[in-house]
mmCIF file of C-alpha atoms and ligand atoms in Angstrom:
data_model
loop_
_atom_site.group_PDB
_atom_site.id
_atom_site.type_symbol
_atom_site.label_atom_id
_atom_site.label_comp_id
_atom_site.label_asym_id
_atom_site.label_seq_id
_atom_site.Cartn_x
_atom_site.Cartn_y
_atom_site.Cartn_z
ATOM 1 C CA MET Y 563 84.153 92.601 110.745
ATOM 2 C CA LEU Y 564 84.906 95.961 109.235
ATOM 3 C CA LEU Y 565 85.208 96.301 105.457
ATOM 4 C CA SER Y 566 88.074 98.662 104.828
ATOM 5 C CA PHE Y 567 88.317 100.820 101.740
ATOM 6 C CA TYR Y 568 90.871 102.969 103.390
ATOM 7 C CA PRO Y 569 93.788 103.770 101.036
ATOM 8 C CA GLY Y 570 96.479 102.998 103.619
ATOM 9 C CA PRO Y 571 97.022 101.269 105.797
ATOM 10 C CA ALA Y 572 94.682 99.267 103.646
ATOM 11 C CA LYS Y 573 93.013 95.888 103.754
ATOM 12 C CA VAL Y 574 95.635 93.173 104.255
ATOM 13 C CA TYR Y 575 95.280 89.967 102.262
ATOM 14 C CA PRO Y 576 93.424 87.558 104.556
ATOM 15 C CA GLN Y 577 96.029 84.833 103.860
ATOM 16 C CA VAL Y 578 98.557 86.979 105.823
ATOM 17 C CA SER Y 579 97.048 85.497 109.081
ATOM 18 C CA GLN Y 580 98.188 82.040 108.003
ATOM 19 C CA TYR Y 581 101.572 83.289 106.718
ATOM 20 C CA MET Y 582 102.279 84.873 110.111
ATOM 21 C CA GLN Y 583 101.704 81.547 111.880
ATOM 22 C CA GLU Y 584 103.950 79.804 109.360
ATOM 23 C CA ALA Y 585 106.691 82.315 109.899
ATOM 24 C CA MET Y 586 106.590 81.509 113.637
ATOM 25 C CA GLN Y 587 106.507 77.798 113.059
ATOM 26 C CA GLU Y 588 109.351 77.876 110.605
ATOM 27 C CA GLY Y 589 111.582 79.657 113.071
ATOM 28 C CA ILE Y 590 112.671 82.231 110.505
ATOM 29 C CA LEU Y 591 111.926 85.092 112.927
ATOM 30 C CA SER Y 592 114.571 83.915 115.279
ATOM 31 C CA LEU Y 593 117.289 83.528 112.678
ATOM 32 C CA ASN Y 594 120.344 85.722 112.442
ATOM 33 C CA HIS Y 595 120.075 88.142 109.540
ATOM 34 C CA ARG Y 596 123.543 87.122 108.321
ATOM 35 C CA SER Y 597 122.573 83.457 108.178
ATOM 36 C CA PRO Y 598 122.210 81.541 104.916
ATOM 37 C CA ALA Y 599 118.548 80.952 105.666
ATOM 38 C CA PHE Y 600 117.805 84.600 105.879
ATOM 39 C CA MET Y 601 119.879 85.315 102.780
ATOM 40 C CA SER Y 602 117.986 82.768 100.799
ATOM 41 C CA LEU Y 603 114.680 84.207 101.972
ATOM 42 C CA CYS Y 604 115.861 87.671 100.933
ATOM 43 C CA GLU Y 605 116.965 86.404 97.522
ATOM 44 C CA ALA Y 606 113.696 84.539 96.968
ATOM 45 C CA THR Y 607 111.692 87.576 97.927
ATOM 46 C CA ILE Y 608 113.555 89.789 95.495
ATOM 47 C CA GLU Y 609 113.218 87.284 92.675
ATOM 48 C CA ASN Y 610 109.485 86.757 93.338
ATOM 49 C CA CYS Y 611 108.899 90.548 93.382
ATOM 50 C CA ARG Y 612 110.856 90.882 90.159
ATOM 51 C CA GLU Y 613 108.863 88.124 88.458
ATOM 52 C CA LYS Y 614 105.367 89.054 89.644
ATOM 53 C CA LEU Y 615 105.795 92.860 89.327
ATOM 54 C CA ALA Y 616 107.600 92.677 85.962
ATOM 55 C CA ILE Y 617 110.723 94.536 87.252
ATOM 56 C CA PRO Y 618 113.601 94.612 84.686
ATOM 57 C CA ALA Y 619 116.288 92.006 85.331
ATOM 58 C CA ASN Y 620 119.038 94.559 85.619
ATOM 59 C CA TYR Y 621 117.356 96.725 88.237
ATOM 60 C CA THR Y 622 118.427 96.333 91.908
ATOM 61 C CA LEU Y 623 115.763 95.746 94.559
ATOM 62 C CA PHE Y 624 116.160 96.413 98.230
ATOM 63 C CA PHE Y 625 114.056 96.981 101.398
ATOM 64 C CA THR Y 626 113.676 99.991 103.610
ATOM 65 C CA SER Y 627 111.300 100.727 106.411
ATOM 66 C CA SER Y 628 108.965 103.209 104.605
ATOM 67 C CA ALA Y 629 108.443 105.406 101.598
ATOM 68 C CA THR Y 630 109.270 108.294 103.799
ATOM 69 C CA GLU Y 631 112.697 106.761 104.482
ATOM 70 C CA CYS Y 632 113.214 106.536 100.717
ATOM 71 C CA TRP Y 633 112.552 110.281 100.413
ATOM 72 C CA GLU Y 634 115.322 110.776 103.031
ATOM 73 C CA ILE Y 635 117.748 108.310 101.405
ATOM 74 C CA ILE Y 636 117.437 110.126 98.068
ATOM 75 C CA ALA Y 637 118.098 113.468 99.591
ATOM 76 C CA GLN Y 638 121.036 112.194 101.634
ATOM 77 C CA SER Y 639 122.711 109.752 99.269
ATOM 78 C CA PHE Y 640 121.631 110.622 95.792
ATOM 79 C CA LEU Y 641 122.101 114.403 95.767
ATOM 80 C CA GLN Y 642 125.245 116.353 96.035
ATOM 81 C CA GLU Y 643 126.575 119.917 95.983
ATOM 82 C CA GLY Y 644 125.521 121.807 92.873
ATOM 83 C CA ASP Y 645 122.686 119.461 91.814
ATOM 84 C CA SER Y 646 119.269 120.687 90.880
ATOM 85 C CA VAL Y 647 116.110 118.777 91.722
ATOM 86 C CA LEU Y 648 112.680 119.135 90.213
ATOM 87 C CA HIS Y 649 109.690 118.112 92.378
ATOM 88 C CA TYR Y 650 106.637 117.723 90.149
ATOM 89 C CA TYR Y 651 103.525 117.082 92.144
ATOM 90 C CA ARG Y 652 99.784 117.523 92.353
ATOM 91 C CA GLY Y 653 99.113 116.727 95.990
ATOM 92 C CA ALA Y 654 100.131 116.400 99.607
ATOM 93 C CA PHE Y 655 102.520 113.426 99.406
ATOM 94 C CA GLY Y 656 104.475 114.871 96.478
ATOM 95 C CA GLU Y 657 104.639 118.235 98.317
ATOM 96 C CA LYS Y 658 105.844 116.563 101.544
ATOM 97 C CA TRP Y 659 108.592 114.855 99.640
ATOM 98 C CA ALA Y 660 109.759 118.221 98.251
ATOM 99 C CA ASP Y 661 109.713 119.588 101.849
ATOM 100 C CA TYR Y 662 111.912 116.655 102.994
ATOM 101 C CA THR Y 663 114.451 117.297 100.180
ATOM 102 C CA GLU Y 664 114.556 120.929 100.971
ATOM 103 C CA LYS Y 665 115.045 120.595 104.701
ATOM 104 C CA LEU Y 666 117.576 117.721 104.472
ATOM 105 C CA CYS Y 667 119.723 119.467 101.878
ATOM 106 C CA ASP Y 668 119.552 122.680 103.973
ATOM 107 C CA TYR Y 669 120.437 120.752 107.190
ATOM 108 C CA ALA Y 670 123.430 119.094 105.433
ATOM 109 C CA SER Y 671 124.389 122.574 104.085
ATOM 110 C CA LYS Y 672 124.217 121.037 100.623
ATOM 111 C CA GLN Y 673 123.732 123.611 97.901
ATOM 112 C CA VAL Y 674 121.015 121.969 95.855
ATOM 113 C CA ARG Y 675 118.611 123.973 93.800
ATOM 114 C CA ILE Y 676 114.990 122.851 94.279
ATOM 115 C CA PHE Y 677 112.269 123.575 91.763
ATOM 116 C CA ARG Y 678 108.671 122.841 92.632
ATOM 117 C CA HIS Y 679 106.155 122.420 89.889
ATOM 118 C CA GLU Y 680 102.542 121.929 90.710
ATOM 119 C CA ASP Y 681 100.916 121.198 87.324
ATOM 120 C CA ALA Y 682 103.372 123.462 85.529
ATOM 121 C CA THR Y 683 103.501 123.396 81.752
ATOM 122 C CA SER Y 684 107.174 124.019 81.317
ATOM 123 C CA LEU Y 685 109.891 122.332 83.289
ATOM 124 C CA PRO Y 686 113.411 123.579 84.100
ATOM 125 C CA THR Y 687 115.969 122.318 81.632
ATOM 126 C CA ASN Y 688 118.515 119.760 82.822
ATOM 127 C CA PRO Y 689 117.681 119.084 86.445
ATOM 128 C CA THR Y 690 119.926 116.407 87.938
ATOM 129 C CA LEU Y 691 116.964 114.555 89.343
ATOM 130 C CA ALA Y 692 113.213 114.755 88.755
ATOM 131 C CA CYS Y 693 110.844 113.481 91.427
ATOM 132 C CA PHE Y 694 107.343 112.424 90.563
ATOM 133 C CA THR Y 695 104.449 110.989 92.557
ATOM 134 C CA PRO Y 696 102.617 109.448 89.589
ATOM 135 C CA ASN Y 697 99.777 108.186 91.801
ATOM 136 C CA GLU Y 698 98.945 110.842 94.351
ATOM 137 C CA THR Y 699 97.294 109.018 97.262
ATOM 138 C CA SER Y 700 96.107 112.205 98.962
ATOM 139 C CA ASN Y 701 93.708 113.359 96.308
ATOM 140 C CA GLY Y 702 93.315 110.447 93.836
ATOM 141 C CA THR Y 703 95.057 112.081 90.943
ATOM 142 C CA ALA Y 704 97.459 110.278 88.639
ATOM 143 C CA ILE Y 705 99.979 111.049 85.938
ATOM 144 C CA ASN Y 706 99.172 108.333 83.385
ATOM 145 C CA ASP Y 707 102.034 106.552 81.609
ATOM 146 C CA SER Y 708 101.982 108.529 78.381
ATOM 147 C CA ALA Y 709 101.899 111.844 80.245
ATOM 148 C CA LEU Y 710 104.801 110.648 82.444
ATOM 149 C CA ARG Y 711 106.715 109.519 79.375
ATOM 150 C CA LYS Y 712 106.310 113.008 77.869
ATOM 151 C CA LEU Y 713 107.447 114.804 81.044
ATOM 152 C CA ILE Y 714 110.493 112.560 81.407
ATOM 153 C CA LYS Y 715 111.407 113.137 77.780
ATOM 154 C CA GLU Y 716 111.349 116.876 78.419
ATOM 155 C CA ILE Y 717 113.949 116.599 81.196
ATOM 156 C CA SER Y 718 116.026 113.843 79.732
ATOM 157 C CA PRO Y 719 118.703 112.713 80.609
ATOM 158 C CA ALA Y 720 117.838 113.631 84.225
ATOM 159 C CA PHE Y 721 117.592 110.883 86.728
ATOM 160 C CA VAL Y 722 113.993 110.113 87.583
ATOM 161 C CA ALA Y 723 112.575 109.034 90.939
ATOM 162 C CA CYS Y 724 108.956 107.934 91.371
ATOM 163 C CA ASP Y 725 106.975 107.420 94.581
ATOM 164 C CA VAL Y 726 104.591 104.678 93.616
ATOM 165 C CA THR Y 727 103.344 103.780 97.098
ATOM 166 C CA SER Y 728 99.705 103.469 96.096
ATOM 167 C CA SER Y 729 100.255 101.895 92.687
ATOM 168 C CA LEU Y 730 103.011 99.277 92.972
ATOM 169 C CA GLY Y 731 101.291 95.921 93.081
ATOM 170 C CA GLY Y 732 98.095 97.261 91.456
ATOM 171 C CA VAL Y 733 99.145 98.421 88.047
ATOM 172 C CA GLN Y 734 102.002 97.595 85.742
ATOM 173 C CA LEU Y 735 104.663 100.307 86.054
ATOM 174 C CA PRO Y 736 106.878 101.590 83.223
ATOM 175 C CA PHE Y 737 110.116 100.919 85.207
ATOM 176 C CA LYS Y 738 112.392 101.468 82.228
ATOM 177 C CA LEU Y 739 111.292 105.138 82.169
ATOM 178 C CA GLY Y 740 112.741 105.845 85.558
ATOM 179 C CA ASP Y 741 115.717 105.176 87.891
ATOM 180 C CA ILE Y 742 114.363 104.988 91.396
ATOM 181 C CA TRP Y 743 110.936 103.512 92.205
ATOM 182 C CA PHE Y 744 109.682 102.924 95.748
ATOM 183 C CA ALA Y 745 106.603 102.032 97.633
ATOM 184 C CA SER Y 746 105.562 101.183 101.182
ATOM 185 C CA VAL Y 747 103.819 97.783 101.442
ATOM 186 C CA GLN Y 748 100.681 98.771 103.388
ATOM 187 C CA LYS Y 749 98.692 100.118 100.419
ATOM 188 C CA CYS Y 750 98.439 98.410 97.067
ATOM 189 C CA LEU Y 751 100.542 95.409 98.120
ATOM 190 C CA GLY Y 752 98.061 94.439 100.853
ATOM 191 C CA LEU Y 753 100.583 93.870 103.646
ATOM 192 C CA PRO Y 754 101.013 95.167 107.210
ATOM 193 C CA ALA Y 755 102.946 98.501 107.463
ATOM 194 C CA GLY Y 756 106.557 98.797 108.376
ATOM 195 C CA MET Y 757 108.436 98.106 105.136
ATOM 196 C CA ALA Y 758 109.035 99.506 101.684
ATOM 197 C CA ILE Y 759 110.492 98.209 98.466
ATOM 198 C CA CYS Y 760 113.014 100.332 96.514
ATOM 199 C CA ILE Y 761 113.958 99.579 92.904
ATOM 200 C CA MET Y 762 116.967 101.142 91.193
ATOM 201 C CA SER Y 763 118.283 101.256 87.673
ATOM 202 C CA PRO Y 764 121.868 100.344 86.883
ATOM 203 C CA ARG Y 765 122.844 103.927 86.164
ATOM 204 C CA ALA Y 766 121.285 105.078 89.498
ATOM 205 C CA VAL Y 767 123.323 102.439 91.324
ATOM 206 C CA LYS Y 768 126.445 103.701 89.566
ATOM 207 C CA ARG Y 769 125.719 107.284 90.569
ATOM 208 C CA ALA Y 770 125.162 106.315 94.208
ATOM 209 C CA TYR Y 771 128.605 104.767 94.255
ATOM 210 C CA GLU Y 772 130.103 107.729 92.543
ATOM 211 C CA ILE Y 773 128.658 110.028 95.227
ATOM 212 C CA GLY Y 774 129.751 107.448 97.804
ATOM 213 C CA GLU Y 775 127.837 108.892 100.721
ATOM 214 C CA ASN Y 776 128.317 106.348 103.577
ATOM 215 C CA ALA Y 777 127.873 108.191 106.841
ATOM 216 C CA ARG Y 778 124.505 106.880 107.800
ATOM 217 C CA TYR Y 779 122.896 103.602 108.755
ATOM 218 C CA ASN Y 780 120.739 103.871 105.593
ATOM 219 C CA SER Y 781 123.301 105.344 103.169
ATOM 220 C CA LEU Y 782 122.766 103.980 99.748
ATOM 221 C CA THR Y 783 126.266 102.599 99.431
ATOM 222 C CA ASN Y 784 125.807 100.586 102.632
ATOM 223 C CA ILE Y 785 122.451 99.309 101.438
ATOM 224 C CA LEU Y 786 123.771 98.343 98.005
ATOM 225 C CA ASP Y 787 126.903 96.654 99.360
ATOM 226 C CA ASN Y 788 124.731 94.574 101.607
ATOM 227 C CA ILE Y 789 121.975 93.648 99.173
ATOM 228 C CA GLN Y 790 124.490 92.183 96.777
ATOM 229 C CA LYS Y 791 124.924 89.498 99.501
ATOM 230 C CA PHE Y 792 121.142 89.469 100.146
ATOM 231 C CA GLN Y 793 121.782 91.173 103.443
ATOM 232 C CA THR Y 794 120.835 94.539 104.963
ATOM 233 C CA PRO Y 795 123.018 97.054 106.909
ATOM 234 C CA TYR Y 796 120.786 96.846 109.930
ATOM 235 C CA THR Y 797 118.531 94.072 111.241
ATOM 236 C CA PRO Y 798 115.654 94.102 108.793
ATOM 237 C CA ASN Y 799 111.895 93.572 109.144
ATOM 238 C CA ILE Y 800 112.234 89.799 108.631
ATOM 239 C CA LEU Y 801 108.517 89.153 109.171
ATOM 240 C CA GLY Y 802 107.740 91.853 106.586
ATOM 241 C CA ILE Y 803 110.071 90.331 104.090
ATOM 242 C CA TYR Y 804 108.720 86.817 104.778
ATOM 243 C CA LEU Y 805 105.105 88.104 104.306
ATOM 244 C CA LEU Y 806 106.008 89.935 101.067
ATOM 245 C CA ASN Y 807 107.578 86.778 99.684
ATOM 246 C CA LYS Y 808 104.458 84.766 100.515
ATOM 247 C CA VAL Y 809 102.128 87.381 98.967
ATOM 248 C CA MET Y 810 104.248 87.606 95.799
ATOM 249 C CA GLN Y 811 104.028 83.827 95.416
ATOM 250 C CA GLN Y 812 100.221 84.089 95.920
ATOM 251 C CA VAL Y 813 99.302 86.948 93.582
ATOM 252 C CA ALA Y 814 98.762 86.798 89.859
ATOM 253 C CA PRO Y 815 101.304 88.298 87.469
ATOM 254 C CA ILE Y 816 100.989 92.143 87.442
ATOM 255 C CA ALA Y 817 99.565 92.220 83.839
ATOM 256 C CA GLU Y 818 96.569 90.257 85.060
ATOM 257 C CA VAL Y 819 96.208 92.377 88.272
ATOM 258 C CA ASP Y 820 96.509 95.536 86.140
ATOM 259 C CA ALA Y 821 93.693 94.477 83.913
ATOM 260 C CA MET Y 822 91.444 93.665 86.840
ATOM 261 C CA ILE Y 823 92.230 96.952 88.664
ATOM 262 C CA ARG Y 824 91.543 98.988 85.543
ATOM 263 C CA ARG Y 825 88.242 97.179 84.889
ATOM 264 C CA ARG Y 826 87.163 97.702 88.515
ATOM 265 C CA ALA Y 827 88.196 101.384 88.419
ATOM 266 C CA LYS Y 828 86.100 101.900 85.267
ATOM 267 C CA ASP Y 829 83.131 100.366 86.975
ATOM 268 C CA TRP Y 830 83.663 102.459 90.111
ATOM 269 C CA TYR Y 831 83.886 105.699 88.133
ATOM 270 C CA ALA Y 832 80.775 104.741 86.114
ATOM 271 C CA PHE Y 833 78.942 104.018 89.363
ATOM 272 C CA LEU Y 834 79.926 107.280 91.006
ATOM 273 C CA ALA Y 835 79.088 109.274 87.909
ATOM 274 C CA GLN Y 836 75.350 108.556 88.601
ATOM 275 C CA TYR Y 837 75.467 110.864 91.602
ATOM 276 C CA LYS Y 838 75.626 114.381 90.370
ATOM 277 C CA LYS Y 839 76.252 116.041 93.740
ATOM 278 C CA TYR Y 840 79.536 114.100 94.069
ATOM 279 C CA SER Y 841 82.402 114.534 91.654
ATOM 280 C CA THR Y 842 85.550 112.626 90.706
ATOM 281 C CA HIS Y 843 88.545 113.662 88.607
ATOM 282 C CA GLY Y 844 88.472 113.685 84.849
ATOM 283 C CA ASN Y 845 89.410 110.786 82.659
ATOM 284 C CA PHE Y 846 93.074 111.803 82.106
ATOM 285 C CA THR Y 847 94.068 112.623 85.685
ATOM 286 C CA ARG Y 848 92.153 110.140 87.785
ATOM 287 C CA SER Y 849 93.891 107.328 89.583
ATOM 288 C CA PRO Y 850 93.004 103.768 88.921
ATOM 289 C CA THR Y 851 93.865 102.707 92.490
ATOM 290 C CA VAL Y 852 92.751 105.582 94.701
ATOM 291 C CA LEU Y 853 89.379 107.167 94.037
ATOM 292 C CA CYS Y 854 88.681 110.526 95.451
ATOM 293 C CA VAL Y 855 85.017 111.723 95.652
ATOM 294 C CA GLU Y 856 84.283 115.399 96.366
ATOM 295 C CA SER Y 857 81.176 117.055 97.602
ATOM 296 C CA LYS Y 858 79.983 119.548 100.276
ATOM 297 C CA PRO Y 859 81.514 118.851 103.675
ATOM 298 C CA ALA Y 860 78.128 118.079 105.269
ATOM 299 C CA LYS Y 861 77.369 115.426 102.708
ATOM 300 C CA ILE Y 862 80.782 113.922 103.008
ATOM 301 C CA HIS Y 863 80.505 113.791 106.825
ATOM 302 C CA HIS Y 864 77.061 112.263 106.683
ATOM 303 C CA LEU Y 865 78.032 109.627 104.169
ATOM 304 C CA LYS Y 866 81.167 108.520 105.995
ATOM 305 C CA THR Y 867 79.267 108.358 109.307
ATOM 306 C CA GLU Y 868 76.386 106.338 107.850
ATOM 307 C CA MET Y 869 78.858 103.939 106.099
ATOM 308 C CA GLN Y 870 80.806 103.568 109.390
ATOM 309 C CA ASN Y 871 77.484 102.508 111.063
ATOM 310 C CA ARG Y 872 77.295 99.870 108.431
ATOM 311 C CA HIS Y 873 80.847 98.728 109.222
ATOM 312 C CA ILE Y 874 82.270 100.026 105.959
ATOM 313 C CA VAL Y 875 85.252 102.317 106.313
ATOM 314 C CA LEU Y 876 85.808 104.874 103.612
ATOM 315 C CA GLY Y 877 89.030 106.835 103.483
ATOM 316 C CA ASN Y 878 89.030 110.284 104.964
ATOM 317 C CA GLY Y 879 89.924 113.210 102.700
ATOM 318 C CA TYR Y 880 93.612 114.099 103.133
ATOM 319 C CA ALA Y 881 95.214 117.481 103.870
ATOM 320 C CA LYS Y 882 93.377 120.177 101.791
ATOM 321 C CA GLY Y 883 90.701 117.689 100.859
ATOM 322 C CA LYS Y 884 89.999 116.622 104.531
ATOM 323 C CA ASP Y 885 86.418 117.936 104.783
ATOM 324 C CA ASN Y 886 85.207 117.938 101.201
ATOM 325 C CA SER Y 887 86.256 114.574 100.000
ATOM 326 C CA PHE Y 888 86.431 110.911 100.846
ATOM 327 C CA ARG Y 889 88.590 108.236 99.302
ATOM 328 C CA ILE Y 890 88.076 104.683 98.146
ATOM 329 C CA ALA Y 891 90.902 102.230 97.761
ATOM 330 C CA ASN Y 892 90.770 100.127 94.626
ATOM 331 C CA PHE Y 893 93.526 97.729 95.744
ATOM 332 C CA PRO Y 894 93.818 94.088 94.702
ATOM 333 C CA ALA Y 895 93.345 92.666 98.185
ATOM 334 C CA ILE Y 896 89.771 93.901 98.096
ATOM 335 C CA THR Y 897 87.305 91.356 96.726
ATOM 336 C CA GLU Y 898 84.541 91.778 94.166
ATOM 337 C CA GLU Y 899 82.028 90.816 96.898
ATOM 338 C CA GLU Y 900 83.274 93.576 99.225
ATOM 339 C CA ILE Y 901 83.010 96.093 96.405
ATOM 340 C CA ALA Y 902 79.494 95.028 95.654
ATOM 341 C CA VAL Y 903 78.515 95.404 99.390
ATOM 342 C CA CYS Y 904 80.130 98.896 99.407
ATOM 343 C CA LYS Y 905 78.356 100.011 96.268
ATOM 344 C CA ALA Y 906 75.008 98.686 97.458
ATOM 345 C CA ASN Y 907 75.334 100.655 100.700
ATOM 346 C CA LEU Y 908 76.425 103.789 98.889
ATOM 347 C CA ALA Y 909 73.622 103.486 96.388
ATOM 348 C CA ASN Y 910 71.189 103.130 99.216
ATOM 349 C CA LEU Y 911 72.448 106.292 100.930
ATOM 350 C CA LEU Y 912 72.866 108.348 97.749
ATOM 351 C CA VAL Y 913 69.549 107.516 96.122
ATOM 352 C CA SER Y 914 67.662 109.991 98.268
ATOM 353 C CA GLU Y 915 69.881 112.934 97.363
HETATM 354 C C1 PLP H 699 101.368 106.573 102.116
HETATM 355 C C2 PLP H 699 102.285 107.269 101.302
HETATM 356 C C3 PLP H 699 103.549 107.674 101.753
HETATM 357 C C4 PLP H 699 104.005 107.442 103.156
HETATM 358 O O1 PLP H 699 104.245 106.141 103.414
HETATM 359 P P1 PLP H 699 104.992 105.690 104.806
HETATM 360 O O2 PLP H 699 104.962 104.236 104.758
HETATM 361 O O3 PLP H 699 104.214 106.343 105.893
HETATM 362 O O4 PLP H 699 106.374 106.257 104.665
HETATM 363 C C5 PLP H 699 104.377 108.298 100.818
HETATM 364 N N1 PLP H 699 104.010 108.514 99.612
HETATM 365 C C6 PLP H 699 102.848 108.160 99.122
HETATM 366 C C7 PLP H 699 102.472 108.411 97.668
HETATM 367 C C8 PLP H 699 101.930 107.492 99.934
HETATM 368 O O5 PLP H 699 100.756 107.124 99.452
#
């Protein structure tokens, strides 16, 4: 059995195996997605997510197939002629999102001004929408809540969209600060890939209807009309929704998970700080859920190979960090015992350096 510390697709909760069998036995997978049984599953899933993840009562939740689809939906249905968008990012996922917005608006011949800020100090005034990736999975950097609050204040009253793919389910998110929050389920939520959750504020829902874009299978107005009836425009990932519902029933409230993840992150960073030839990000910019460790390419390669031989999978570096870093997922589905095994093996390999 491999121990996976890959930050996505990541370790799936072991209970998922049982839940998959239950889904088969209950016959839910063969049900029509306009049936009352599906609608009540959809409703229960939304309510369990809301309760366990502490999502405000007046925010709308719906499902898409991926975080990438959410990037596309925002560009297609939430932006219109004359808007300006700020993409504020520190890594590859945030940058890719900006590329999507740019290409889609260009393709639709939509005149939208796009500002890219990589660690900039001053932001353009009055963008229509600001896009953040507060937890950058590619390089383990994070914008902590107080820094995010400050940035959002600077561009207020802009709409705010946050890609929280590698933090939703691991840390408590400040939903009230933003309007659109989304995450794929295969990272911090410990589920099989193929679905994402999107969360929208009342004023974002209102704007989507004002724009009224409805030409696509995944147009926001279509999705929002359907989710009011606990339905979806197209046949959804029913198994994914079923599993999400089960996992949300199983997990502790997010405040408890958050405390555990932050304690584990602190321990991980203290552990890694012992090895001077390897570095991690500073206190204010490091992610609690995705740790990125940098060193010389030869060291990184050796360490990953040796760990692989011991059946422990570390995350590869991503994009620019491919050769000079590895990543460690600090997601809630990973157990204390697995972390102890990983640290013991790392310590054993690093001690000689
Ligand atoms: C993994 C990831 C994505 C892409 O997720 P998909 O499910 O492949 O769409 C997007 N953004 C962030 C921050 C991610 O970590």
